[in-house]
Amino acid sequence: MRIFQNNFYRYYQFILKFRIPIITIFTLIFLYLVITMTAFFTHNDDTLWLKGSNEYKKLQEKTHKQIYIQKLQLKVGDKPFSKENINNLQLLHSNFEKVKHIEKIKSPLTHNIITSSDDNEGSSLVELTMLYGKTVNEISTTLKSSFKAFSQFYSSDKETLYVYVFSTEPIDYTKVYIPFKHKIIGVVEKENIFKDSILFAILLATLFVLFSITFRSITPSILGTIFIAFNSLFTISLYQFIQPDVPVHVSILLVAIAVSIMDFVYIYYGWHIMQQAHSHKRSIYYVMMKTIKPIFWTTVVSVVGIGSLIFHNSIILQSIGYNVILSSITAFILSFSLLIALLSFFKIKNPYMITKNSSRFFAVLEAKYELIVLKGFFLITIFVFIISIVFVILKPTSMVTKSNNKVISLHFPSDGLTLEALKKAEHFHHDIMLKFEDDIDDIVSIYKYAKGFTKAYDPAVEFKVENINMDFILFDFKLYGIYDDVVKDSGHQMSIYLEEDGIDKNVILQWIRTWDKENTTLLDDVNSLLNSAKNDTINHMIVVVIFILFLISCVIYYITQNKVYAFIALIINSIPLVWFFSILIILQLSLSIEILVAMIIMIALSSDASIHFLYYYHRNLRYKTSDEQFLEHSFIEVGTPIGIGSTILLITFVLLVFANIPTISSIGMYSVLLITGSLIADLLILPVLFIELVKSKTIRPN
Amino acid sequence: MNKTTFGYSKYAILLFFCMSSLFAIPQTKQLISPELTTKLIETIKDDAIILGSGGKEIHIFIDPLCKMSQRYLKLLYKRNNAIFSEYTVYLYLNELKAKKSKKHILNIIHSESKEKMLCDIMLGNQSTILQKIRNKETEKIFQKISTVAKRIGVYKRPYIIINGKAK
């Protein structure tokens, strides 16, 4: 009995011998961590995106503070200049003026216009005027008669009014009375420990029920809940220990749960069905032997592949990387220590096998596959892939399009309001207008005002920056209160207001970032900083995804020593990704932590499934066995835990879609989409591809 | 004969004025150099109404009855924190013929509290009761400012000078 004369068996005996101390130690650690847990989950990924981003780092080096700009879209109906609308706009202003941290409001009321007045009796004056403080009638008349000067604040049908709010901190707009029907983009999600606890409790309760239904026993529910709770808490605690200053995003919890569910299901399911033929304790040993190799390699793929994200500057990618590493390693350790120790206390009489009939049904169906359907599917996938690639090459920034906050704020370091600063601003104005004239509504800068004043004083004289009288400009800026608006921290500010239906903001952002060869221009509004940070991660994410695909193929090749197996793994894992990317591009969905987390969960699941399936096929390939039988056995042994694990995750994530927490709902939605794609690829395409490329070509020995 | 010559010359002068108005060059903002402007300004600085105590000097010719000057003064007071700490504003009262404000100017110059009187006339809602000023010293100041203004080329109100250069 060589099978019982190895180190692995001795390890199994050790676990069983010390099962009570093992469970006690882990339980004590768990209880200690529960008591000392201080982590609050953050629902707002903005801070995480900003930390480590290149543009944000530049801003911090210059000790210049970021600003928040919120574009409000207010419905004003078909009478935009009515008394009621003007009154409401004035009320909105007065409501915002009471809110702490709001620095300025840009609306038709505060829009600056340089005018020149002359009474032909020797009195003349060039001044900066605004509608703020004027009577309702005056405002209404001016808006009607000089609409062109204010058109940037109205949609083309004049039914929507745009108001921009500048603040030093994020503002909770739900607490401000806005007397219009309105739309606010990107409202900050509040942390709520009560909501998070309820969510986690519901999640565990759902898993508890689903395990009971699947296995017709309460044992997997108890063990699964314990295993998932232990793994989640250990992962989060370890992450807090490694990165104490980085907030834990609520989605990290979901990554930890997803990783632990799969490891648990593989081991528990194996042990469960094994008891049809073996004792419960012998089943533990057999299942350990069967699963340790694929689980080890899936852990390696997760740790090395997804874990490579820790080398990116972005804190958000780092946190995903660290958490996948920690949850995978923790799940591996707990699977072959705590879970084994726990299983030894349980015994299943007449183990229920949920997929006994369905495995046969699918095996028969897939064994009689039509080659033309398979080829057609791959042709469509390749076509979709090429279209997606072409689209990404032609319009690379569409991946990060999100906000309707079509405003960009820039800071140009300078020695205050100088001629040099004006020249740089003029250069920028000239270049950006040359490139994006139709996409820009207005640029508010020192150059705009300096040019406006100079031309108003001498309309007949050709405007040249060199001829500007800086003493007068400086005095006018101070007199009309625009100095503090456009000159800050010794540098000068520039606000670019983009056309609502114009080009993607990210295209302009990328142009701005490459325009300044000296790399001194700073983006200082949070929305633009976030867009840039996300944009910077795209290339890295693509590299990581390709690396993971390559890694899975390498692992499969290492296990099987067969190139075709590696090729199948590569194809199967690529399919859901290709379809997912094309859906993202078609629906113009923006890259966010929700999508990244969903992708990571999917890659982890998909690589798990491919490694388990192909490892099984490699070990059990017999030329004598019919395709139907072969597939049926693979579905019972491997397909079922993959199906159970994925379905449980799928149901859990469907429930999350209905959770009243936007981040969680989004992760739920994307994960459902991706897990479904991954499940289809693993259960329907992988077996057929294996039959086609490997089994049908297996040579019978003479 | 003489009568006829006079008759032609009258038309010739009229024609000259018409022609000169056709080819008129834009009004010159400043008739003298910045250096000379600064020197001239120094001669009337003591007669100015001074606002603020900042390091930079700004000289403004205003007419108390000129609406634009009134708006400008209002703005100066509105932004007083930003302006008066950085600039010293010298206000020179200089009449615009069309405004007929000499009486007002003399009253302000003659007043013990010039700034208060200035504000009463230029920014106050109620009409200020004016006196008939027959003080030679006051008249002299009025004339002195007018002469300097003419030499500089002050053609509008408010007329602003910084570092000898006019706006």
Coordinates of C-alpha atoms in Angstrom, one line a residue, chain A residues 109-367:
Chain A
L109 CA -25.3 84.5 -12.6
T110 CA -21.6 84.4 -11.8
H111 CA -20.4 84.3 -15.4
N112 CA -17.9 87.2 -16.0
I113 CA -18.3 89.4 -19.1
I114 CA -15.9 92.2 -19.9
T115 CA -17.9 95.2 -21.1
S116 CA -17.0 98.7 -22.3
S117 CA -19.3 101.6 -21.6
D118 CA -19.1 105.2 -23.0
D119 CA -21.7 108.0 -22.5
N120 CA -20.1 110.3 -25.2
E121 CA -19.7 113.0 -22.5
G122 CA -16.2 111.9 -21.5
S123 CA -17.2 109.1 -19.2
S124 CA -16.1 105.7 -20.2
L125 CA -15.3 102.5 -18.4
V126 CA -14.1 99.0 -19.1
E127 CA -15.5 96.7 -16.4
L128 CA -16.1 93.1 -15.6
T129 CA -19.8 92.4 -15.0
M130 CA -21.9 89.5 -13.8
L131 CA -25.7 89.0 -13.3
Y132 CA -25.3 88.1 -9.7
G133 CA -27.0 90.6 -7.4
K134 CA -29.2 92.0 -10.2
T135 CA -33.0 91.9 -10.2
V136 CA -34.9 89.0 -11.7
N137 CA -36.1 91.2 -14.6
E138 CA -32.6 92.4 -15.4
I139 CA -31.3 88.9 -15.4
S140 CA -34.1 87.6 -17.5
T141 CA -33.7 90.4 -20.0
T142 CA -29.9 90.0 -20.3
L143 CA -30.1 86.3 -20.7
K144 CA -32.7 86.7 -23.5
S145 CA -30.9 89.5 -25.3
S146 CA -27.3 88.3 -24.9
F147 CA -27.9 84.5 -24.9
K148 CA -24.8 83.9 -26.9
A149 CA -22.6 85.0 -24.1
F150 CA -24.3 82.5 -21.7
S151 CA -25.0 79.7 -24.2
Q152 CA -22.4 77.5 -22.6
F153 CA -24.6 77.1 -19.6
Y154 CA -27.6 75.7 -21.6
S155 CA -28.2 72.6 -23.6
S156 CA -28.9 73.1 -27.3
D157 CA -32.7 72.9 -26.6
K158 CA -32.3 75.3 -23.7
E159 CA -34.2 72.9 -21.4
T160 CA -31.2 72.0 -19.3
L161 CA -29.1 74.4 -17.3
Y162 CA -25.6 73.5 -16.3
V163 CA -24.2 74.8 -13.1
Y164 CA -20.6 74.0 -11.9
V165 CA -19.8 73.8 -8.2
F166 CA -16.2 74.0 -7.1
S167 CA -15.3 72.7 -3.7
T168 CA -12.3 71.8 -1.6
E169 CA -14.0 68.7 -0.3
P170 CA -16.6 66.3 -1.7
I171 CA -20.1 67.6 -1.1
D172 CA -23.1 65.6 -0.1
Y173 CA -25.6 67.1 -2.6
T174 CA -28.5 65.1 -1.1
K175 CA -28.3 67.5 1.9
V176 CA -28.6 70.7 -0.2
Y177 CA -32.0 71.8 -1.4
I178 CA -31.9 72.0 -5.2
P179 CA -35.0 73.7 -6.5
F180 CA -34.9 72.0 -9.9
K181 CA -35.4 68.5 -11.3
H182 CA -31.7 67.6 -11.5
K183 CA -29.1 65.1 -12.2
I184 CA -25.8 64.8 -10.3
I185 CA -23.0 62.6 -11.5
G186 CA -20.9 60.5 -9.2
V187 CA -22.4 61.1 -5.8
V188 CA -20.0 59.9 -3.1
E189 CA -21.1 56.7 -1.4
K190 CA -21.1 56.8 2.3
E191 CA -19.4 54.3 4.6
N192 CA -22.0 52.4 6.7
I193 CA -20.7 49.7 9.0
F194 CA -24.3 48.6 9.8
K195 CA -25.1 48.1 6.2
D196 CA -21.9 46.3 5.6
S197 CA -22.5 43.9 8.6
I198 CA -26.1 43.2 7.3
L199 CA -24.7 42.6 3.8
F200 CA -22.1 40.1 5.1
A201 CA -24.7 38.4 7.3
I202 CA -27.1 38.0 4.3
L203 CA -24.2 36.8 2.2
L204 CA -23.3 34.0 4.7
A205 CA -27.0 33.1 5.2
T206 CA -27.5 32.8 1.5
L207 CA -24.4 30.6 1.2
F208 CA -25.7 28.5 4.1
V209 CA -29.0 27.9 2.4
L210 CA -27.5 27.2 -1.0
F211 CA -25.0 24.6 0.4
S212 CA -27.9 22.9 2.2
I213 CA -30.0 22.8 -0.9
T214 CA -27.1 21.5 -3.1
F215 CA -25.9 18.7 -0.9
R216 CA -29.2 17.9 1.0
S217 CA -27.2 18.2 4.3
I218 CA -26.5 20.9 6.9
T219 CA -22.9 19.8 7.2
P220 CA -21.6 21.7 4.2
S221 CA -23.5 24.8 5.3
I222 CA -21.9 24.8 8.7
L223 CA -18.4 24.0 7.4
G224 CA -18.7 26.4 4.4
T225 CA -19.9 29.3 6.5
I226 CA -17.0 28.7 9.0
F227 CA -14.4 28.3 6.3
I228 CA -15.6 31.5 4.3
A229 CA -15.9 33.6 7.5
F230 CA -12.4 32.5 8.7
N231 CA -10.8 33.1 5.3
S232 CA -12.4 36.5 4.8
L233 CA -11.4 37.7 8.3
F234 CA -7.8 36.4 8.1
T235 CA -7.4 38.0 4.6
I236 CA -8.7 41.4 5.7
S237 CA -6.7 41.3 9.0
L238 CA -3.5 40.3 7.2
Y239 CA -4.0 43.0 4.6
Q240 CA -4.5 45.6 7.3
F241 CA -1.3 44.4 8.9
I242 CA 0.7 44.8 5.7
Q243 CA -1.0 48.0 4.5
P244 CA -2.2 49.7 7.7
D245 CA -2.8 53.1 6.1
V246 CA -4.8 51.9 3.1
P247 CA -8.5 51.7 3.5
V248 CA -10.1 48.3 2.7
H249 CA -12.5 48.6 -0.2
V250 CA -15.7 46.7 0.4
S251 CA -15.2 44.7 -2.8
I252 CA -12.1 43.1 -1.4
L253 CA -14.4 41.1 0.9
L254 CA -16.1 39.7 -2.2
V255 CA -12.8 38.7 -3.7
A256 CA -11.9 36.8 -0.5
I257 CA -15.3 35.1 -0.5
A258 CA -15.1 34.1 -4.1
V259 CA -11.6 32.5 -3.7
S260 CA -12.6 30.6 -0.5
I261 CA -15.9 29.3 -1.9
M262 CA -14.2 27.5 -4.8
D263 CA -11.5 25.9 -2.6
F264 CA -14.1 24.8 -0.1
V265 CA -16.4 23.4 -2.8
Y266 CA -13.6 21.3 -4.5
I267 CA -12.6 19.7 -1.2
Y268 CA -16.0 19.3 0.3
Y269 CA -17.6 17.9 -2.8
G270 CA -14.8 15.4 -3.3
W271 CA -15.1 14.3 0.3
H272 CA -18.9 14.2 0.0
I273 CA -19.2 11.9 -3.0
M274 CA -16.2 9.9 -2.1
Q275 CA -18.2 8.5 0.9
Q276 CA -20.4 6.6 -1.5
A277 CA -17.5 4.1 -1.7
H278 CA -15.2 4.9 1.2
S279 CA -15.3 5.7 4.9
H280 CA -15.6 9.3 5.8
K281 CA -12.0 9.4 7.1
R282 CA -10.4 7.6 4.2
S283 CA -12.4 9.9 1.9
I284 CA -10.6 12.8 3.5
Y285 CA -7.2 11.4 2.6
Y286 CA -8.3 10.6 -1.0
V287 CA -9.8 14.0 -1.5
M288 CA -6.6 15.6 -0.2
M289 CA -4.6 13.6 -2.6
K290 CA -6.8 14.4 -5.6
T291 CA -7.2 18.1 -5.0
I292 CA -3.9 19.3 -3.5
K293 CA -2.1 19.5 -6.9
P294 CA -4.8 21.4 -8.8
I295 CA -5.6 23.6 -5.8
F296 CA -1.8 24.3 -5.4
W297 CA -1.5 25.3 -9.0
T298 CA -4.6 27.4 -9.0
T299 CA -3.2 29.2 -5.9
V300 CA 0.1 29.7 -7.8
V301 CA -1.7 31.2 -10.8
S302 CA -3.7 33.5 -8.5
V303 CA -0.7 34.5 -6.4
V304 CA 1.8 35.0 -9.2
G305 CA -0.7 36.2 -11.9
I306 CA -3.2 38.4 -10.1
G307 CA -0.7 39.1 -7.3
S308 CA 1.6 40.8 -9.9
L309 CA -0.7 43.8 -9.6
I310 CA 1.2 44.8 -6.4
F311 CA 4.1 46.0 -8.6
H312 CA 1.9 48.8 -10.1
N313 CA 2.0 52.3 -8.7
S314 CA -1.8 52.4 -8.4
I315 CA -2.9 51.7 -4.8
I316 CA -6.2 50.2 -6.1
L317 CA -4.4 47.6 -8.2
Q318 CA -1.9 47.0 -5.4
S319 CA -4.8 46.4 -2.9
I320 CA -6.4 43.9 -5.3
G321 CA -3.1 42.2 -5.8
Y322 CA -2.3 41.9 -2.1
N323 CA -5.8 40.6 -1.3
V324 CA -5.8 38.0 -4.0
I325 CA -2.4 36.8 -2.7
L326 CA -3.5 36.8 0.9
S327 CA -6.9 35.2 0.3
S328 CA -5.5 32.5 -2.0
I329 CA -2.6 31.5 0.4
T330 CA -4.9 31.7 3.4
A331 CA -7.6 29.6 1.6
F332 CA -4.9 27.0 0.7
I333 CA -3.6 26.8 4.2
L334 CA -7.1 26.6 5.8
S335 CA -8.2 24.0 3.2
F336 CA -5.5 21.6 4.2
S337 CA -5.5 22.2 7.9
L338 CA -8.7 23.6 9.4
L339 CA -11.1 22.2 6.9
I340 CA -9.5 18.8 7.0
A341 CA -9.7 18.8 10.8
L342 CA -13.3 19.9 10.7
L343 CA -14.3 17.3 8.1
S344 CA -13.0 14.5 10.3
F345 CA -15.8 15.2 12.8
F346 CA -18.5 14.7 10.2
K347 CA -19.9 11.8 8.3
I348 CA -22.4 11.8 5.5
K349 CA -24.8 8.9 5.2
N350 CA -26.0 8.2 1.7
P351 CA -24.4 11.2 0.1
Y352 CA -26.6 13.0 -2.3
M353 CA -25.2 13.7 -5.8
I354 CA -27.0 16.6 -7.3
T355 CA -25.7 16.2 -10.9
K356 CA -26.0 12.4 -11.3
N357 CA -28.6 12.7 -14.1
S358 CA -27.6 16.1 -15.5
S359 CA -24.0 15.0 -15.9
R360 CA -25.1 12.2 -18.2
F361 CA -27.5 14.5 -20.1
F362 CA -24.8 17.0 -20.8
A363 CA -22.2 14.3 -21.6
V364 CA -24.5 12.8 -24.2
L365 CA -25.2 16.2 -25.6
E366 CA -21.6 17.4 -25.8
A367 CA -20.2 14.1 -27.1

